[in-house]
Coordinates of C-alpha atoms in Angstrom, one line a residue:
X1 CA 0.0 0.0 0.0
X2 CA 3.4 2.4 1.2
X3 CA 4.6 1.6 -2.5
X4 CA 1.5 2.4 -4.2
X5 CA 1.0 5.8 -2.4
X6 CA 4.6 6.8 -3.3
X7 CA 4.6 5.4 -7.1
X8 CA 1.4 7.9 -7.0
X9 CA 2.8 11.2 -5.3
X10 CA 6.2 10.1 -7.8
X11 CA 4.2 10.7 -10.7
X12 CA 1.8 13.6 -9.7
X13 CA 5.4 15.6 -8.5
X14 CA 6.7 14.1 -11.8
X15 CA 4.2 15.5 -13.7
X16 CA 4.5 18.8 -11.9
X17 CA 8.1 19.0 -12.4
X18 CA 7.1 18.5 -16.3
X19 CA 4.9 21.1 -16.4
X20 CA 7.6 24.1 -14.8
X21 CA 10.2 22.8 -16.9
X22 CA 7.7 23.4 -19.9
X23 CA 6.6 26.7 -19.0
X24 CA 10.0 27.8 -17.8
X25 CA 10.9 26.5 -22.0
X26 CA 8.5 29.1 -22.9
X27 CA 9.7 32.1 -20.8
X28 CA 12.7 31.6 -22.1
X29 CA 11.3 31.5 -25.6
X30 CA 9.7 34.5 -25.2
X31 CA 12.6 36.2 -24.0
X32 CA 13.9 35.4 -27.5
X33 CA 11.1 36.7 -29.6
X34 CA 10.9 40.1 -26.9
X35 CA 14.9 40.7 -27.9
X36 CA 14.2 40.4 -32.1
X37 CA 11.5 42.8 -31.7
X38 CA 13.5 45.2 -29.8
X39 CA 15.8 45.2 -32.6
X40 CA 12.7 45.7 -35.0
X41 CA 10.9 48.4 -33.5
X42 CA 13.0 49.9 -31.4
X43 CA 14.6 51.6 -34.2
X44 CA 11.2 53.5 -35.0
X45 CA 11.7 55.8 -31.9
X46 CA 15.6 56.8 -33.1
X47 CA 14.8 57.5 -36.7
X48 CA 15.1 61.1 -36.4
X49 CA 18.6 61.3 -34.9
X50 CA 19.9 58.5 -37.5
X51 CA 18.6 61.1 -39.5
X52 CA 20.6 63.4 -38.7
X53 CA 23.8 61.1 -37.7
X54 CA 24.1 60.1 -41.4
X55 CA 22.9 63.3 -42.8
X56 CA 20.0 61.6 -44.5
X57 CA 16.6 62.7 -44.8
X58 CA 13.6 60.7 -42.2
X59 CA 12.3 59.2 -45.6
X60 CA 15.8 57.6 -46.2
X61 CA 16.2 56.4 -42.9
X62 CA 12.6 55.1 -42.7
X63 CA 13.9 51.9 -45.1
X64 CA 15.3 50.8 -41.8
X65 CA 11.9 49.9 -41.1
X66 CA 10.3 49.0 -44.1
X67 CA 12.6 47.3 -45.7
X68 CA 13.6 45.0 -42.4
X69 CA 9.5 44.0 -42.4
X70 CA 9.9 43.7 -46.5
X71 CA 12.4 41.4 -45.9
X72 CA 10.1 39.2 -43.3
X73 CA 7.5 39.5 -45.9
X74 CA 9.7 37.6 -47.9
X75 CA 11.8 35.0 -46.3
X76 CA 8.4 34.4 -44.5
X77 CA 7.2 31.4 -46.1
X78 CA 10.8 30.0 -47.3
X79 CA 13.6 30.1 -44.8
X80 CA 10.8 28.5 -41.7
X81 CA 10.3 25.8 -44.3
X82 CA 13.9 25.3 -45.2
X83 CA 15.4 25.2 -41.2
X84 CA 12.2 22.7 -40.5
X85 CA 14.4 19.4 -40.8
X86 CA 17.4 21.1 -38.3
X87 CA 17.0 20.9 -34.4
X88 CA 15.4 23.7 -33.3
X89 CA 17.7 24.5 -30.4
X90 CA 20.5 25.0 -32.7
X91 CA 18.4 27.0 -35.5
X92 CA 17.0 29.4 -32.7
X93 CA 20.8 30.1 -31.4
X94 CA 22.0 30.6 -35.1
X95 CA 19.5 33.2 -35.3
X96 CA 20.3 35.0 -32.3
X97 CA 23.9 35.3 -32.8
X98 CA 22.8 36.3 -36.4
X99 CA 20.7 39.4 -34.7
X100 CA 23.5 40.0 -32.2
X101 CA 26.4 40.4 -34.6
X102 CA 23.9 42.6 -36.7
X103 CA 23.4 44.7 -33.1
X104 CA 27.5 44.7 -33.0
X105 CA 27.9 46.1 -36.5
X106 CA 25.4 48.7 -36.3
X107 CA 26.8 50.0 -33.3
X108 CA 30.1 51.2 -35.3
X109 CA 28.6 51.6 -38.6
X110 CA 30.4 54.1 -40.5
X111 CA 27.3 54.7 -43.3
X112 CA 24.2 54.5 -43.5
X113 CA 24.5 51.7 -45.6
X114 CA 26.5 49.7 -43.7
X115 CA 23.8 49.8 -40.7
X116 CA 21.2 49.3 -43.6
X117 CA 22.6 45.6 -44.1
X118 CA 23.5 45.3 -40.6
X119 CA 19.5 45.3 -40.2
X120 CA 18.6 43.8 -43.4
X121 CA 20.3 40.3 -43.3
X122 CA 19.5 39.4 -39.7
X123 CA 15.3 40.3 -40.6
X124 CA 15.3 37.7 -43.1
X125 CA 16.0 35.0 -40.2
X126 CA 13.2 37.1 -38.4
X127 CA 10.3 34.6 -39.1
X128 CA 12.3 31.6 -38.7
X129 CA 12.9 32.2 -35.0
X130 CA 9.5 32.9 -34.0
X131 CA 7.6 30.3 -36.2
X132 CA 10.0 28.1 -34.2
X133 CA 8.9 29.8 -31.1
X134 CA 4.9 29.8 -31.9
X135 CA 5.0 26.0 -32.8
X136 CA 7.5 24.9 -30.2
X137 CA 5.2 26.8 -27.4
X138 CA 2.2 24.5 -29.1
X139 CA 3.5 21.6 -28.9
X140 CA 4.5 22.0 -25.1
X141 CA 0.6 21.5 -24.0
X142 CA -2.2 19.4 -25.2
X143 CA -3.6 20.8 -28.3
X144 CA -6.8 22.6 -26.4
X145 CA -3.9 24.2 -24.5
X146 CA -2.1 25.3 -27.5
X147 CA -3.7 28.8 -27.8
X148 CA -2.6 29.8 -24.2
X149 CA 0.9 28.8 -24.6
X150 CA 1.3 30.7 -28.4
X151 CA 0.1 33.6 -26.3
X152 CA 2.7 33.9 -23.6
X153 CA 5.3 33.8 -26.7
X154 CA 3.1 36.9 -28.3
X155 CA 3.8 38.7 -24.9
X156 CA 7.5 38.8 -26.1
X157 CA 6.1 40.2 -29.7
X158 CA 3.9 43.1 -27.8
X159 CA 6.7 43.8 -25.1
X160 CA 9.0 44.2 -27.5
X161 CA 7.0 46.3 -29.9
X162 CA 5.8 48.4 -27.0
X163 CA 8.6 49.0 -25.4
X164 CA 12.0 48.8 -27.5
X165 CA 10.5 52.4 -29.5
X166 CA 10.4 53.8 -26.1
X167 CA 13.5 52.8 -24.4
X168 CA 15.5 53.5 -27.4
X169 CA 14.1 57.0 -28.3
X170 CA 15.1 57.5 -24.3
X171 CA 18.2 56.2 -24.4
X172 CA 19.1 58.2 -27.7
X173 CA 18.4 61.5 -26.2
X174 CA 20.2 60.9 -23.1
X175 CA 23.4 59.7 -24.7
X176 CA 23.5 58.4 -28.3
X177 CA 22.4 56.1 -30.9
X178 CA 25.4 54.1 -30.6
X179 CA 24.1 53.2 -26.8
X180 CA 20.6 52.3 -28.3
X181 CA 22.1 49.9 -30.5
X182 CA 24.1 48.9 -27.6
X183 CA 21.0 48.3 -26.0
X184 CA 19.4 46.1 -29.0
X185 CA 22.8 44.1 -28.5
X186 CA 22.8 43.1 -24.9
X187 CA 19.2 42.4 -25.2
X188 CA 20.0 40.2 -27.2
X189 CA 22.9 38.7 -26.1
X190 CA 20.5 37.7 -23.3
X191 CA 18.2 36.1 -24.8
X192 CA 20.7 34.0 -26.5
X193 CA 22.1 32.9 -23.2
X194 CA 18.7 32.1 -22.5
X195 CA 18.0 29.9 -25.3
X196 CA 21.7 27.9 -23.9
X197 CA 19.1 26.5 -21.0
X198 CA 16.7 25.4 -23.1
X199 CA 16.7 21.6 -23.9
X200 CA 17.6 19.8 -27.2
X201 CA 14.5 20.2 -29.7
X202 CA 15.2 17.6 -32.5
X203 CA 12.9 17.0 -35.0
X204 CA 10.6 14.4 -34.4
X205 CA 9.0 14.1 -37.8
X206 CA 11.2 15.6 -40.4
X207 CA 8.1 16.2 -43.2
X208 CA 9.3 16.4 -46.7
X209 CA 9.1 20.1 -48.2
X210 CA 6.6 18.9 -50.8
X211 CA 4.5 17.6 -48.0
X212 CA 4.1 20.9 -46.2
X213 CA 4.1 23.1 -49.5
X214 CA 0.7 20.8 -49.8
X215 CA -0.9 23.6 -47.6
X216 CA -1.2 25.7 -50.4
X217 CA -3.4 23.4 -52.8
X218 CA -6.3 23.8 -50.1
X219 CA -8.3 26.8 -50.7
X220 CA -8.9 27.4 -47.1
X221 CA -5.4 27.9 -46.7
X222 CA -5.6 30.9 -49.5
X223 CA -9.0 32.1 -47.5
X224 CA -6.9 32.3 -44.5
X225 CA -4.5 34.0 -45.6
X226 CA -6.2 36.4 -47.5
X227 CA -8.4 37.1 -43.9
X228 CA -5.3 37.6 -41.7
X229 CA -4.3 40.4 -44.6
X230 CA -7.0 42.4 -43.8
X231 CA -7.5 41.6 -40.4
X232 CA -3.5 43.2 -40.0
X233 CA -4.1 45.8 -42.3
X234 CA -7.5 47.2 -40.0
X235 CA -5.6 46.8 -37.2
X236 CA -2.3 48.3 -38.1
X237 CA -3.8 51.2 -40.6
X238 CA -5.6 52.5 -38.1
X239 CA -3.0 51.8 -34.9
X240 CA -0.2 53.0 -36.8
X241 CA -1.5 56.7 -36.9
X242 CA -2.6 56.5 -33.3
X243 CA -0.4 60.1 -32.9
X244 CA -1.0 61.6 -35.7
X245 CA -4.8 61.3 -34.9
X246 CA -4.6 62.0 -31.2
X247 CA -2.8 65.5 -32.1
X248 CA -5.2 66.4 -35.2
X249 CA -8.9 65.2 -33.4
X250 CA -8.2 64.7 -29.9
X251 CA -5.8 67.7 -29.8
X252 CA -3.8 66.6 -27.0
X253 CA 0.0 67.7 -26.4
X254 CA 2.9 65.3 -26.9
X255 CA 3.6 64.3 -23.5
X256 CA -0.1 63.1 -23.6
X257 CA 0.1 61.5 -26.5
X258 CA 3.2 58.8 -25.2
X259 CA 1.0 57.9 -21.8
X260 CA -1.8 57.2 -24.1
X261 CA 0.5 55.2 -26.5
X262 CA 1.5 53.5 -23.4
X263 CA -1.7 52.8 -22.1
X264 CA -2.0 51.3 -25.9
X265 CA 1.0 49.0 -25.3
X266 CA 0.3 48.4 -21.9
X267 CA -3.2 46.9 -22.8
X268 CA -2.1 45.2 -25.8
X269 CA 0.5 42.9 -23.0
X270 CA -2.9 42.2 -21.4
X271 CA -4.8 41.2 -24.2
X272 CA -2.4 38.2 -25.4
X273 CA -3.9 36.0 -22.2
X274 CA -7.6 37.5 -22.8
X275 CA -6.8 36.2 -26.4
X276 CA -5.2 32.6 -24.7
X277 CA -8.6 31.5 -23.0
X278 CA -11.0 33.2 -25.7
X279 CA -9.6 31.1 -28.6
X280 CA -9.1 28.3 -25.8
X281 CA -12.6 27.9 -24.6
X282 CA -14.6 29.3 -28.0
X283 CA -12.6 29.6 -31.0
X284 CA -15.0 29.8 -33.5
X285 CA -17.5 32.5 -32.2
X286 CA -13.7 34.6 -31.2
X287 CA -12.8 34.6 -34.7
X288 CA -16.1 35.3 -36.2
X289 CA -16.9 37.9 -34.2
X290 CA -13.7 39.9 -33.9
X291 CA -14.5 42.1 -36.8
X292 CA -17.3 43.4 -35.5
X293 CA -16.2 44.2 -31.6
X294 CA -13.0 45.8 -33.5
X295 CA -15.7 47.7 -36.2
X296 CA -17.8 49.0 -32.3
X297 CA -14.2 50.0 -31.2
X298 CA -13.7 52.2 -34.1
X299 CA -16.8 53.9 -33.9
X300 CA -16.5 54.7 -30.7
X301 CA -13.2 56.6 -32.0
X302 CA -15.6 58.6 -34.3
X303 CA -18.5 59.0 -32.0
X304 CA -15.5 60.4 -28.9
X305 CA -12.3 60.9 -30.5
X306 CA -12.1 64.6 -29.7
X307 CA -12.4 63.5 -25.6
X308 CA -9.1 63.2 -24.0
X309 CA -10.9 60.9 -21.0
X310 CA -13.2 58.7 -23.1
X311 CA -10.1 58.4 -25.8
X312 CA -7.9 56.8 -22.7
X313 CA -10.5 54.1 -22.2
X314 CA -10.6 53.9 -26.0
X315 CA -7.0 53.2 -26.4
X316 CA -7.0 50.4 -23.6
X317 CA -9.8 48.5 -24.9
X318 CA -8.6 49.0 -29.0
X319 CA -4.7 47.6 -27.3
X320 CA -6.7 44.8 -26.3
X321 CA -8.5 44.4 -29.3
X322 CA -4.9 44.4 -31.3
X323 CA -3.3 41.6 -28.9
X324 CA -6.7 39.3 -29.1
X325 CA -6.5 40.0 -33.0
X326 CA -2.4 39.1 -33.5
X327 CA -3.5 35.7 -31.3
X328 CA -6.5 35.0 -34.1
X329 CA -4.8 35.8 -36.9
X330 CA -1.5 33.0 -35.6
X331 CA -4.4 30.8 -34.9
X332 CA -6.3 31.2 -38.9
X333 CA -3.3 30.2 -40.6
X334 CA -2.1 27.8 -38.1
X335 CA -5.4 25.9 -38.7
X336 CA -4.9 25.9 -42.3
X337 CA -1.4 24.1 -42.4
X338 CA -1.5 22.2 -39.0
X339 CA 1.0 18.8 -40.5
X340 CA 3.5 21.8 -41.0
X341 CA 3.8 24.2 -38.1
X342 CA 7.1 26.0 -38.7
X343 CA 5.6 26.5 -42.7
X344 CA 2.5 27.5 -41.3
X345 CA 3.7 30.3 -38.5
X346 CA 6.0 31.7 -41.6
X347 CA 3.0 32.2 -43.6
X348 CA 1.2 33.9 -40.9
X349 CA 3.9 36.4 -40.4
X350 CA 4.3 37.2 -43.9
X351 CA 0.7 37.6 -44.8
X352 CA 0.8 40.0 -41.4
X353 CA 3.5 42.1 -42.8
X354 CA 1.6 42.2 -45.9
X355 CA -1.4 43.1 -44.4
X356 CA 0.9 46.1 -41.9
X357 CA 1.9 47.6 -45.6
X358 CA -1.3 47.3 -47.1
X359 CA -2.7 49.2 -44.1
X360 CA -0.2 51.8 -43.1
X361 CA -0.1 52.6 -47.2
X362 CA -3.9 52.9 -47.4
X363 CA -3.7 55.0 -44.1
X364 CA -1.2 57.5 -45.0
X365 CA -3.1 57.9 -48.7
X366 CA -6.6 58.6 -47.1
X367 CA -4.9 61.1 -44.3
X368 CA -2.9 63.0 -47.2
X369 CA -6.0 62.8 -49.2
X370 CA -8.8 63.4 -47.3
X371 CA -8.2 64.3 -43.5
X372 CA -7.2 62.1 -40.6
X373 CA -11.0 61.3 -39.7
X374 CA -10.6 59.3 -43.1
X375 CA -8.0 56.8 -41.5
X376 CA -10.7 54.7 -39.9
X377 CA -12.6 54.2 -42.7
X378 CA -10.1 52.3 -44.0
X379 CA -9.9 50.2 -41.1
X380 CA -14.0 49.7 -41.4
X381 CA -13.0 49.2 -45.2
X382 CA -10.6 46.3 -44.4
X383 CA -12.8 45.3 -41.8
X384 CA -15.4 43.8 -43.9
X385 CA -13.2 41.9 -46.3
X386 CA -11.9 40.3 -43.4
X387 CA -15.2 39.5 -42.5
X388 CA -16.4 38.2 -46.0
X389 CA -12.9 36.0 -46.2
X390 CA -13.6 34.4 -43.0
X391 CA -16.9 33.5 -43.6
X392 CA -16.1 31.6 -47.0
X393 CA -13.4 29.6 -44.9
X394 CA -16.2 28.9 -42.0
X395 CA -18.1 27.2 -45.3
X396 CA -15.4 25.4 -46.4
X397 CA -14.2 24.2 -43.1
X398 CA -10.7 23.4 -41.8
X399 CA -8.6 20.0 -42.8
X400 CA -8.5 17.5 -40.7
X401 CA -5.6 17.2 -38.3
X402 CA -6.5 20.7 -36.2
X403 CA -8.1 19.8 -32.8
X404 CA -11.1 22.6 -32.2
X405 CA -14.5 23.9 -32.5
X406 CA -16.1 23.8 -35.9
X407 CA -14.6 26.8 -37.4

């Protein structure tokens, strides 16, 4: 009876052990996927003083950003496919010391063009680290689970979004641009050190490329793809001139502006476990419905959006909104391709980068063209071919493999 009690408590403490090891795997994953989008948009908040360190104009030095998410855009559905056969341990440390050198480089870059390849290069490995990171967080917990987990690891993608453009811009002023990049570095650095702790992650079930390039003869792959495209581009045409319309409709000053960006970020943190349990305990009515709570959060920006107070309640629950809608769109494309994960998560960020441009292009036409009132009508605009793509893959259904409701 003694030896029955203990084989018991051996394997409930075994299974406990299990679990903290697992989730203590995906802190450290997430560390990784915090420290490459430092690097990514931490630049945004020191593109004035490159600017003037290189004596080129803010256009010039905005290719820093759009040609390091062009680049994602690209290798986005190759390079995941191609490291998919190599242990994942290894891949995610290649791509870290890939970032840090980049960091390195930057820091003494003598042009402008040398620190526009030292940002380049390392964003085409961009997609390859956190597809690893989105499919190795899913296959940690049962597959019910698997939403949860993917959204600790979209913490990292929010922190780092939220606050590398801050903390750079701050650093900057204080001392230099050189000590930003610094920054970028050791943040990196750490989360390759990180990564050293994790276990070995060899492939179980190397798939042939052929077999996961299958994923795009299904239609509902295409329909998914097509929906997180304009799911991204109303989120990110709108969110991307979150400044430019608090100063023209809101008319708040610039000190104003950053706590509500930071009430923004701080509620887009939040919303990646909001997004974990919705898509947890009721994916289908989460996905169907997310165009129409973000559609109510948008007209609440026209019906208030020249009220400082009502605009600050505004911006937490549209930061939400943004987190819960990054979790859904992972989870559309992931449901399309679920016998190839790392393909999968590469297609999702490249049809999200796609979707970013579309948007932010679309955005900056209608506020050039026809006020910045006009910017949210493009995201009502993309908002309902989102809707309409979602739909037609609800008809069609999802291929069999992807544990969920019907969806």
């Amino acid at each position: 009876m003694f030896i029955c009690w203990i084989t018991v408590w051996l394997l409930k403490e075994g299974d406990k052990l299990m679990a903290r090891k697992k989730q203590l795997v995906l802190m450290l994953l997430t560390i990784g996927v915090f420290g490459i989008l430092n690097t990514e948009m931490g630049i945004v908040g020191i593109l004035p003083s490159i600017a003037d360190h290189f004596h080129v104009s803010i256009a010039k030095a905005g290719l820093l950003v759009s040609l390091f998410a062009l680049a994602v855009a690209i290798s986005g559905p190759i390079l995941p496919l191609l490291f998919s056969g190599f242990n994942r341990k290894k891949v995610l440390l290649l791509v870290l010391g890939v970032f840090v050198l980049g960091n390195i480089v930057s820091i003494f870059a003598s042009s402008f063009a040398v620190l526009l390849l030292a940002r380049v290069i390392p964003a085409f490995l961009h997609p390859v680290y956190v597809s690893i990171a989105l499919t190795a967080a899913a296959a940690s917990v049962p597959k019910e689970e698997a939403p949860k987990a993917i959204s600790i690891v979209f913490m990292g993608v929010t922190g780092g979004m939220v606050l590398g453009s801050p903390i750079s811009s701050y650093i900057a002023s204080s001392a230099s641009i050189e000590m930003a990049m610094l920054y970028f570095t050791i943040v990196n650095v750490i989360a390759f050190i990180a990564i050293l702790f994790v276990p070995s992650m060899p492939v179980e079930e190397k798939l042939s490329y052929g077999s996961q390039l299958n994923a795009l003869k299904r239609s509902f792959t295409w329909l998914s793809i097509a929906a997180v495209i304009f799911i991204n581009a109303a989120m990110y045409g709108v969110s991307s001139y979150l400044a430019v319309y608090l100063a023209a409709i809101t008319h708040i000053p610039g000190k104003t502006i950053s706590f509500m960006l930071f009430v923004f970020g701080g509620a887009s943190i939040m919303g990646n476990i909001l997004a974990g349990r919705l898509l947890t305990k009721s994916t289908a009515k989460s996905v169907v419905s997310f165009p129409f709570v973000l559609a109510a959060v948008y007209l609440l920006f026209i019906m208030m959006g020249r009220l400082a107070v009502p605009m600050a309640l505004i911006m937490f629950v549209f930061g939400i909104a943004v987190a819960v809608g990054n979790n859904i769109s992972q989870y559309c494309i992931a449901s399309a391709a679920p016998e190839a994960p790392e393909f999968s998560n590469g297609l999702f960020l490249a049809s999200g980068n796609i979707g970013v441009t579309i948007g932010t292009t679309a955005g900056g036409w209608l506020i050039t063209g026809m006020g910045t009132p006009y910017v949210i009508a493009g995201g009502f605009l993309f908002l309902s071919l989102s809707l309409i793509f979602i739909l037609l893959r609800n008809r069609i259904g999802q291929p069999a493999g992807f544990q969920s409701d019907r969806l």
